[in-house]
Amino acid sequence: MSEPRTPTTRGTGGPEPSAALDRDLLAATPSTTSADGAPVPPGSGGAPSAQSDDTRQASLWSDAWRQLRRNKLFLIAVVLLGVLTVMAAFPGLFTSLGDPREGGCSLSNSKMPPSAQAWFGYDIQGCDHYTNVIYGARVSMIIGLVVVAGSGVIGLVLGALAGFYGGWFDILVARLTDIVYGLPIVLGAILILNAFPNRGLLQVAVALIALSWMTVLRLFRSSVISVKETDYVAAARAMGATNLRIILKHILPNALAPVLVYSTIAIGGIIAAEATLSFLGIGLQLPAVSWGLQINSGRNLLRTAPHVIFFPSIFLSVTVLSWILLGDALRDALDPKLR
Amino acid sequence: MARYIARRLLLAIPVLFGASFLIFAMVFALPGDPIRALAGERALPAAVQAQLNEEYNLNDPLLVQYGKYVAGLAQGDLGEDFRGRPVSDILEQTVPVTVKLSLVALAFEAVFGLIAGVLAGIRQKSFFDSLVLVTTTLVVSIPVFVLGFVAQYVLGLKLGIFPIAGVASGFSGYLLPGFVLAALSLAYVARLTRTALVENLRNDYVRTAKAKGLSPMSVVGKHTLRNSLIPVVTFLGADLGALLSGAVVTEGIFNIPGLGRAVFQAIQNQEGTVVVGIVTLFVFVYILFNLLVDVLYAALDPRIRYE
């Protein structure tokens, strides 16, 4: 294989990806190597090899699960994310007032501070701020999951092709990766979104996907390269396995752990990025309900009605924190080096 | 070493061209007519529109536009905004402000990040260590603009320690936005330093140094810290991207008349040339800074040179 001399995890775009969300990789990367040896080489012991493959594979995850169950931070994060997910799916369970966009607001309540009737006070339009904030969860959760899933698929497919086949395609992908790493995510997204006068979830998601697929690609590409010359892959090929089967059955399971850890943490970063863009006025637009927009609407009310900024900020930060805690817990559990 | 630097430089060229072309294509090839946006609510006469299109090369194919732009760039011409103000003028006024803000942020990062990281690292599992871990996790989770408002509200409005916005009061106006801008990276510097220090303290050479009877101060300061700083230095390269993006938000919140605020205003006015001029500058600075850091990395860690 003519492997270009570019290092797998470092490129011209810098030793580390630009966006904050990518930085945690620093700690996540070691598990790439640790997970590499997980599958059983064929012919170890007399046990049926197909079955031993399965049990060994399960042991990484069941070990991790055993450790996760004892981790308080993991449990806290799961509970918080559970509540937020329900909030995103069925906001009506938390508030009786219905979608804040469908009326129910009275200008006479504008900027009223929190009280027994309105726990979070009222916003500048006189809408119940508690309802606003509850309904804001949906956009954040959707953006986080969709963007990370989308960039994950792109990263896995391109990473598999580049790592497995190498050659000119690999070089092309590596250069493209370097170039996109050269664009800090918020700045790049500003440039892309600027071109759309009407921006909704789709546009914001596409812009963020376009700027965040590279890390999964590099993680997976280096996993593919480190595994493809191993004996068990040669054995699989000798038995007539197709390339697709080798990638899906033998390489993907081993590379999954670091990708999963990175993706979980990345969801938090993407949610923060969406809120930042909406706050700047270049992400979602009214009448969308987004924490970033709510914080933006309170920008000039810091003196008179700080609660307008305060509550969405808390929810936003807790959501991002929950994903990061979950990712941290997964990393601790999936990286045997830390045990 | 020279070969290593040459290779890194060569690798940087396609990245520079690629990134600037990508930006250019994003701004110009996607829908949205800048001339119409400039005119506002009333449409321009067709003749004026045609003349302006001609003047700003908007009728040329994308590649030709890009070629003309690069040719102008090579002659030091960054283009001008739609009011005829050269981009280089805008840069002249705003760059010093942003550089000052970034330096303040960098100083916060380096000083507080390193101190927190070292103190946490030498006393593993102590109260201070847990404190650093918890605080950094929290700071990482709080988006910059939220942190900016909290700082503005608590330290500026309620306690009145810092000016709330603007730089009219001189240097003190930079402290609060500088700290907000630094907070995220400060957390990462602290964590990186801690992790690297903890790892290095386990090494044999540390035991040897201790066995020789060196004071803990010189074991950490002279022997371990120097090795532990290598990942921190490389982090600072990637960090510049975060600083530049953060500047757009921070300068907006604190009303700092720097590049970040200029980018944001230009985007609002759909002034493609200004956006491209400044963001390309950001990207170039970012890539060159990373190049510098890579070279520095090789100088600090001889293993890198011979890969």
Tab-separated table of N, CA and C in Angstrom, chain A residues 204-273:
chain	number	residue	atom	x	y	z
A	204	VAL	N	-29.119	25.251	8.886
A	204	VAL	CA	-28.144	25.281	9.977
A	204	VAL	C	-27.480	23.912	10.117
A	205	ALA	N	-28.297	22.846	10.009
A	205	ALA	CA	-27.740	21.503	10.148
A	205	ALA	C	-26.732	21.224	9.039
A	206	VAL	N	-27.088	21.579	7.800
A	206	VAL	CA	-26.182	21.323	6.675
A	206	VAL	C	-24.865	22.082	6.870
A	207	ALA	N	-24.974	23.349	7.274
A	207	ALA	CA	-23.754	24.142	7.464
A	207	ALA	C	-22.855	23.508	8.521
A	208	LEU	N	-23.462	23.058	9.608
A	208	LEU	CA	-22.651	22.487	10.687
A	208	LEU	C	-22.079	21.124	10.289
A	209	ILE	N	-22.876	20.340	9.540
A	209	ILE	CA	-22.349	19.048	9.067
A	209	ILE	C	-21.150	19.289	8.150
A	210	ALA	N	-21.291	20.270	7.257
A	210	ALA	CA	-20.231	20.535	6.287
A	210	ALA	C	-18.908	20.887	6.970
A	211	LEU	N	-18.974	21.350	8.209
A	211	LEU	CA	-17.755	21.797	8.878
A	211	LEU	C	-17.314	20.858	10.000
A	212	SER	N	-17.999	19.721	10.162
A	212	SER	CA	-17.664	18.911	11.337
A	212	SER	C	-17.492	17.419	11.046
A	213	TRP	N	-17.316	17.035	9.779
A	213	TRP	CA	-17.212	15.602	9.478
A	213	TRP	C	-15.779	15.071	9.610
A	214	MET	N	-14.817	15.982	9.769
A	214	MET	CA	-13.418	15.571	9.566
A	214	MET	C	-12.859	14.686	10.668
A	215	THR	N	-13.299	14.936	11.900
A	215	THR	CA	-12.674	14.205	13.000
A	215	THR	C	-13.037	12.721	12.964
A	216	VAL	N	-14.313	12.422	12.710
A	216	VAL	CA	-14.703	11.015	12.600
A	216	VAL	C	-13.949	10.376	11.443
A	217	LEU	N	-13.818	11.119	10.350
A	217	LEU	CA	-13.084	10.586	9.202
A	217	LEU	C	-11.662	10.189	9.603
A	218	ARG	N	-10.978	11.096	10.282
A	218	ARG	CA	-9.587	10.792	10.640
A	218	ARG	C	-9.487	9.642	11.634
A	219	LEU	N	-10.394	9.645	12.610
A	219	LEU	CA	-10.392	8.551	13.584
A	219	LEU	C	-10.581	7.215	12.876
A	220	PHE	N	-11.591	7.181	11.986
A	220	PHE	CA	-11.928	5.911	11.362
A	220	PHE	C	-10.873	5.505	10.341
A	221	ARG	N	-10.371	6.495	9.591
A	221	ARG	CA	-9.341	6.196	8.603
A	221	ARG	C	-8.124	5.564	9.272
A	222	SER	N	-7.699	6.140	10.400
A	222	SER	CA	-6.492	5.581	11.036
A	222	SER	C	-6.795	4.202	11.617
A	223	SER	N	-8.021	3.981	12.079
A	223	SER	CA	-8.381	2.645	12.550
A	223	SER	C	-8.310	1.645	11.407
A	224	VAL	N	-8.870	2.042	10.259
A	224	VAL	CA	-8.883	1.146	9.107
A	224	VAL	C	-7.456	0.790	8.709
A	225	ILE	N	-6.587	1.824	8.654
A	225	ILE	CA	-5.215	1.572	8.226
A	225	ILE	C	-4.504	0.653	9.202
A	226	SER	N	-4.737	0.876	10.501
A	226	SER	CA	-3.988	0.074	11.468
A	226	SER	C	-4.494	-1.373	11.490
A	227	VAL	N	-5.706	-1.597	11.005
A	227	VAL	CA	-6.270	-2.946	11.097
A	227	VAL	C	-6.138	-3.714	9.782
A	228	LYS	N	-6.089	-2.997	8.655
A	228	LYS	CA	-6.286	-3.711	7.390
A	228	LYS	C	-5.148	-4.677	7.046
A	229	GLU	N	-3.970	-4.467	7.626
A	229	GLU	CA	-2.875	-5.390	7.332
A	229	GLU	C	-2.784	-6.536	8.335
A	230	THR	N	-3.691	-6.573	9.301
A	230	THR	CA	-3.571	-7.601	10.331
A	230	THR	C	-3.933	-8.967	9.776
A	231	ASP	N	-3.507	-9.985	10.520
A	231	ASP	CA	-3.713	-11.366	10.066
A	231	ASP	C	-5.186	-11.730	9.954
A	232	TYR	N	-5.981	-11.228	10.912
A	232	TYR	CA	-7.367	-11.694	10.870
A	232	TYR	C	-8.130	-11.108	9.697
A	233	VAL	N	-7.688	-9.924	9.241
A	233	VAL	CA	-8.310	-9.384	8.034
A	233	VAL	C	-7.865	-10.194	6.826
A	234	ALA	N	-6.570	-10.553	6.804
A	234	ALA	CA	-6.075	-11.407	5.720
A	234	ALA	C	-6.821	-12.736	5.716
A	235	ALA	N	-7.074	-13.256	6.919
A	235	ALA	CA	-7.785	-14.528	7.019
A	235	ALA	C	-9.200	-14.397	6.489
A	236	ALA	N	-9.846	-13.301	6.860
A	236	ALA	CA	-11.210	-13.076	6.395
A	236	ALA	C	-11.237	-12.995	4.874
A	237	ARG	N	-10.208	-12.331	4.331
A	237	ARG	CA	-10.169	-12.179	2.880
A	237	ARG	C	-9.920	-13.534	2.224
A	238	ALA	N	-9.041	-14.307	2.846
A	238	ALA	CA	-8.744	-15.635	2.303
A	238	ALA	C	-9.996	-16.493	2.272
A	239	MET	N	-10.874	-16.263	3.230
A	239	MET	CA	-12.117	-17.038	3.258
A	239	MET	C	-13.146	-16.471	2.298
A	240	GLY	N	-12.759	-15.443	1.560
A	240	GLY	CA	-13.640	-14.937	0.512
A	240	GLY	C	-14.538	-13.793	0.924
A	241	ALA	N	-14.233	-13.153	2.044
A	241	ALA	CA	-15.060	-12.019	2.461
A	241	ALA	C	-14.854	-10.851	1.504
A	242	THR	N	-15.926	-10.153	1.203
A	242	THR	CA	-15.801	-8.979	0.340
A	242	THR	C	-15.257	-7.812	1.163
A	243	ASN	N	-14.785	-6.785	0.450
A	243	ASN	CA	-14.254	-5.609	1.139
A	243	ASN	C	-15.300	-4.999	2.062
A	244	LEU	N	-16.537	-4.927	1.565
A	244	LEU	CA	-17.602	-4.322	2.351
A	244	LEU	C	-17.802	-5.099	3.653
A	245	ARG	N	-17.779	-6.431	3.521
A	245	ARG	CA	-17.985	-7.262	4.704
A	245	ARG	C	-16.826	-7.077	5.685
A	246	ILE	N	-15.619	-6.998	5.149
A	246	ILE	CA	-14.457	-6.806	6.033
A	246	ILE	C	-14.588	-5.492	6.789
A	247	ILE	N	-14.970	-4.434	6.055
A	247	ILE	CA	-15.088	-3.126	6.712
A	247	ILE	C	-16.190	-3.157	7.765
A	248	LEU	N	-17.345	-3.712	7.399
A	248	LEU	CA	-18.486	-3.678	8.322
A	248	LEU	C	-18.315	-4.629	9.487
A	249	LYS	N	-17.778	-5.826	9.221
A	249	LYS	CA	-17.753	-6.860	10.255
A	249	LYS	C	-16.491	-6.837	11.095
A	250	HIS	N	-15.385	-6.454	10.481
A	250	HIS	CA	-14.113	-6.615	11.189
A	250	HIS	C	-13.477	-5.304	11.599
A	251	ILE	N	-13.703	-4.269	10.808
A	251	ILE	CA	-13.019	-3.006	11.119
A	251	ILE	C	-13.917	-2.071	11.912
A	252	LEU	N	-15.170	-1.945	11.480
A	252	LEU	CA	-16.076	-0.998	12.124
A	252	LEU	C	-16.241	-1.240	13.629
A	253	PRO	N	-16.488	-2.483	14.053
A	253	PRO	CA	-16.688	-2.691	15.500
A	253	PRO	C	-15.504	-2.238	16.339
A	254	ASN	N	-14.289	-2.395	15.792
A	254	ASN	CA	-13.117	-2.003	16.563
A	254	ASN	C	-12.934	-0.506	16.639
A	255	ALA	N	-13.427	0.177	15.614
A	255	ALA	CA	-13.202	1.628	15.561
A	255	ALA	C	-14.338	2.377	16.217
A	256	LEU	N	-15.363	1.652	16.636
A	256	LEU	CA	-16.576	2.312	17.087
A	256	LEU	C	-16.388	3.085	18.394
A	257	ALA	N	-15.597	2.528	19.304
A	257	ALA	CA	-15.494	3.139	20.636
A	257	ALA	C	-15.019	4.592	20.578
A	258	PRO	N	-13.870	4.882	19.948
A	258	PRO	CA	-13.452	6.291	19.917
A	258	PRO	C	-14.420	7.184	19.163
A	259	VAL	N	-15.032	6.651	18.099
A	259	VAL	CA	-15.989	7.457	17.344
A	259	VAL	C	-17.190	7.807	18.224
A	260	LEU	N	-17.631	6.821	19.002
A	260	LEU	CA	-18.783	7.043	19.878
A	260	LEU	C	-18.464	8.099	20.933
A	261	VAL	N	-17.285	7.978	21.538
A	261	VAL	CA	-16.888	8.934	22.574
A	261	VAL	C	-16.812	10.336	21.977
A	262	TYR	N	-16.129	10.439	20.842
A	262	TYR	CA	-16.011	11.751	20.215
A	262	TYR	C	-17.384	12.314	19.890
A	263	SER	N	-18.256	11.480	19.312
A	263	SER	CA	-19.550	11.973	18.855
A	263	SER	C	-20.399	12.480	20.013
A	264	THR	N	-20.350	11.761	21.131
A	264	THR	CA	-21.155	12.183	22.278
A	264	THR	C	-20.739	13.575	22.739
A	265	ILE	N	-19.427	13.767	22.858
A	265	ILE	CA	-18.953	15.080	23.283
A	265	ILE	C	-19.272	16.124	22.211
A	266	ALA	N	-19.176	15.700	20.948
A	266	ALA	CA	-19.421	16.644	19.853
A	266	ALA	C	-20.856	17.151	19.852
A	267	ILE	N	-21.802	16.305	20.288
A	267	ILE	CA	-23.198	16.763	20.322
A	267	ILE	C	-23.298	18.033	21.171
A	268	GLY	N	-22.626	18.015	22.326
A	268	GLY	CA	-22.623	19.204	23.178
A	268	GLY	C	-22.071	20.417	22.442
A	269	GLY	N	-20.957	20.207	21.744
A	269	GLY	CA	-20.340	21.318	21.025
A	269	GLY	C	-21.225	21.856	19.915
A	270	ILE	N	-21.907	20.941	19.214
A	270	ILE	CA	-22.783	21.365	18.116
A	270	ILE	C	-23.962	22.164	18.659
A	271	ILE	N	-24.522	21.706	19.780
A	271	ILE	CA	-25.641	22.438	20.385
A	271	ILE	C	-25.186	23.856	20.752
A	272	ALA	N	-23.983	23.955	21.318
A	272	ALA	CA	-23.456	25.274	21.660
A	272	ALA	C	-23.249	26.109	20.400
A	273	ALA	N	-22.780	25.471	19.315
A	273	ALA	CA	-22.523	26.203	18.072
A	273	ALA	C	-23.827	26.743	17.495
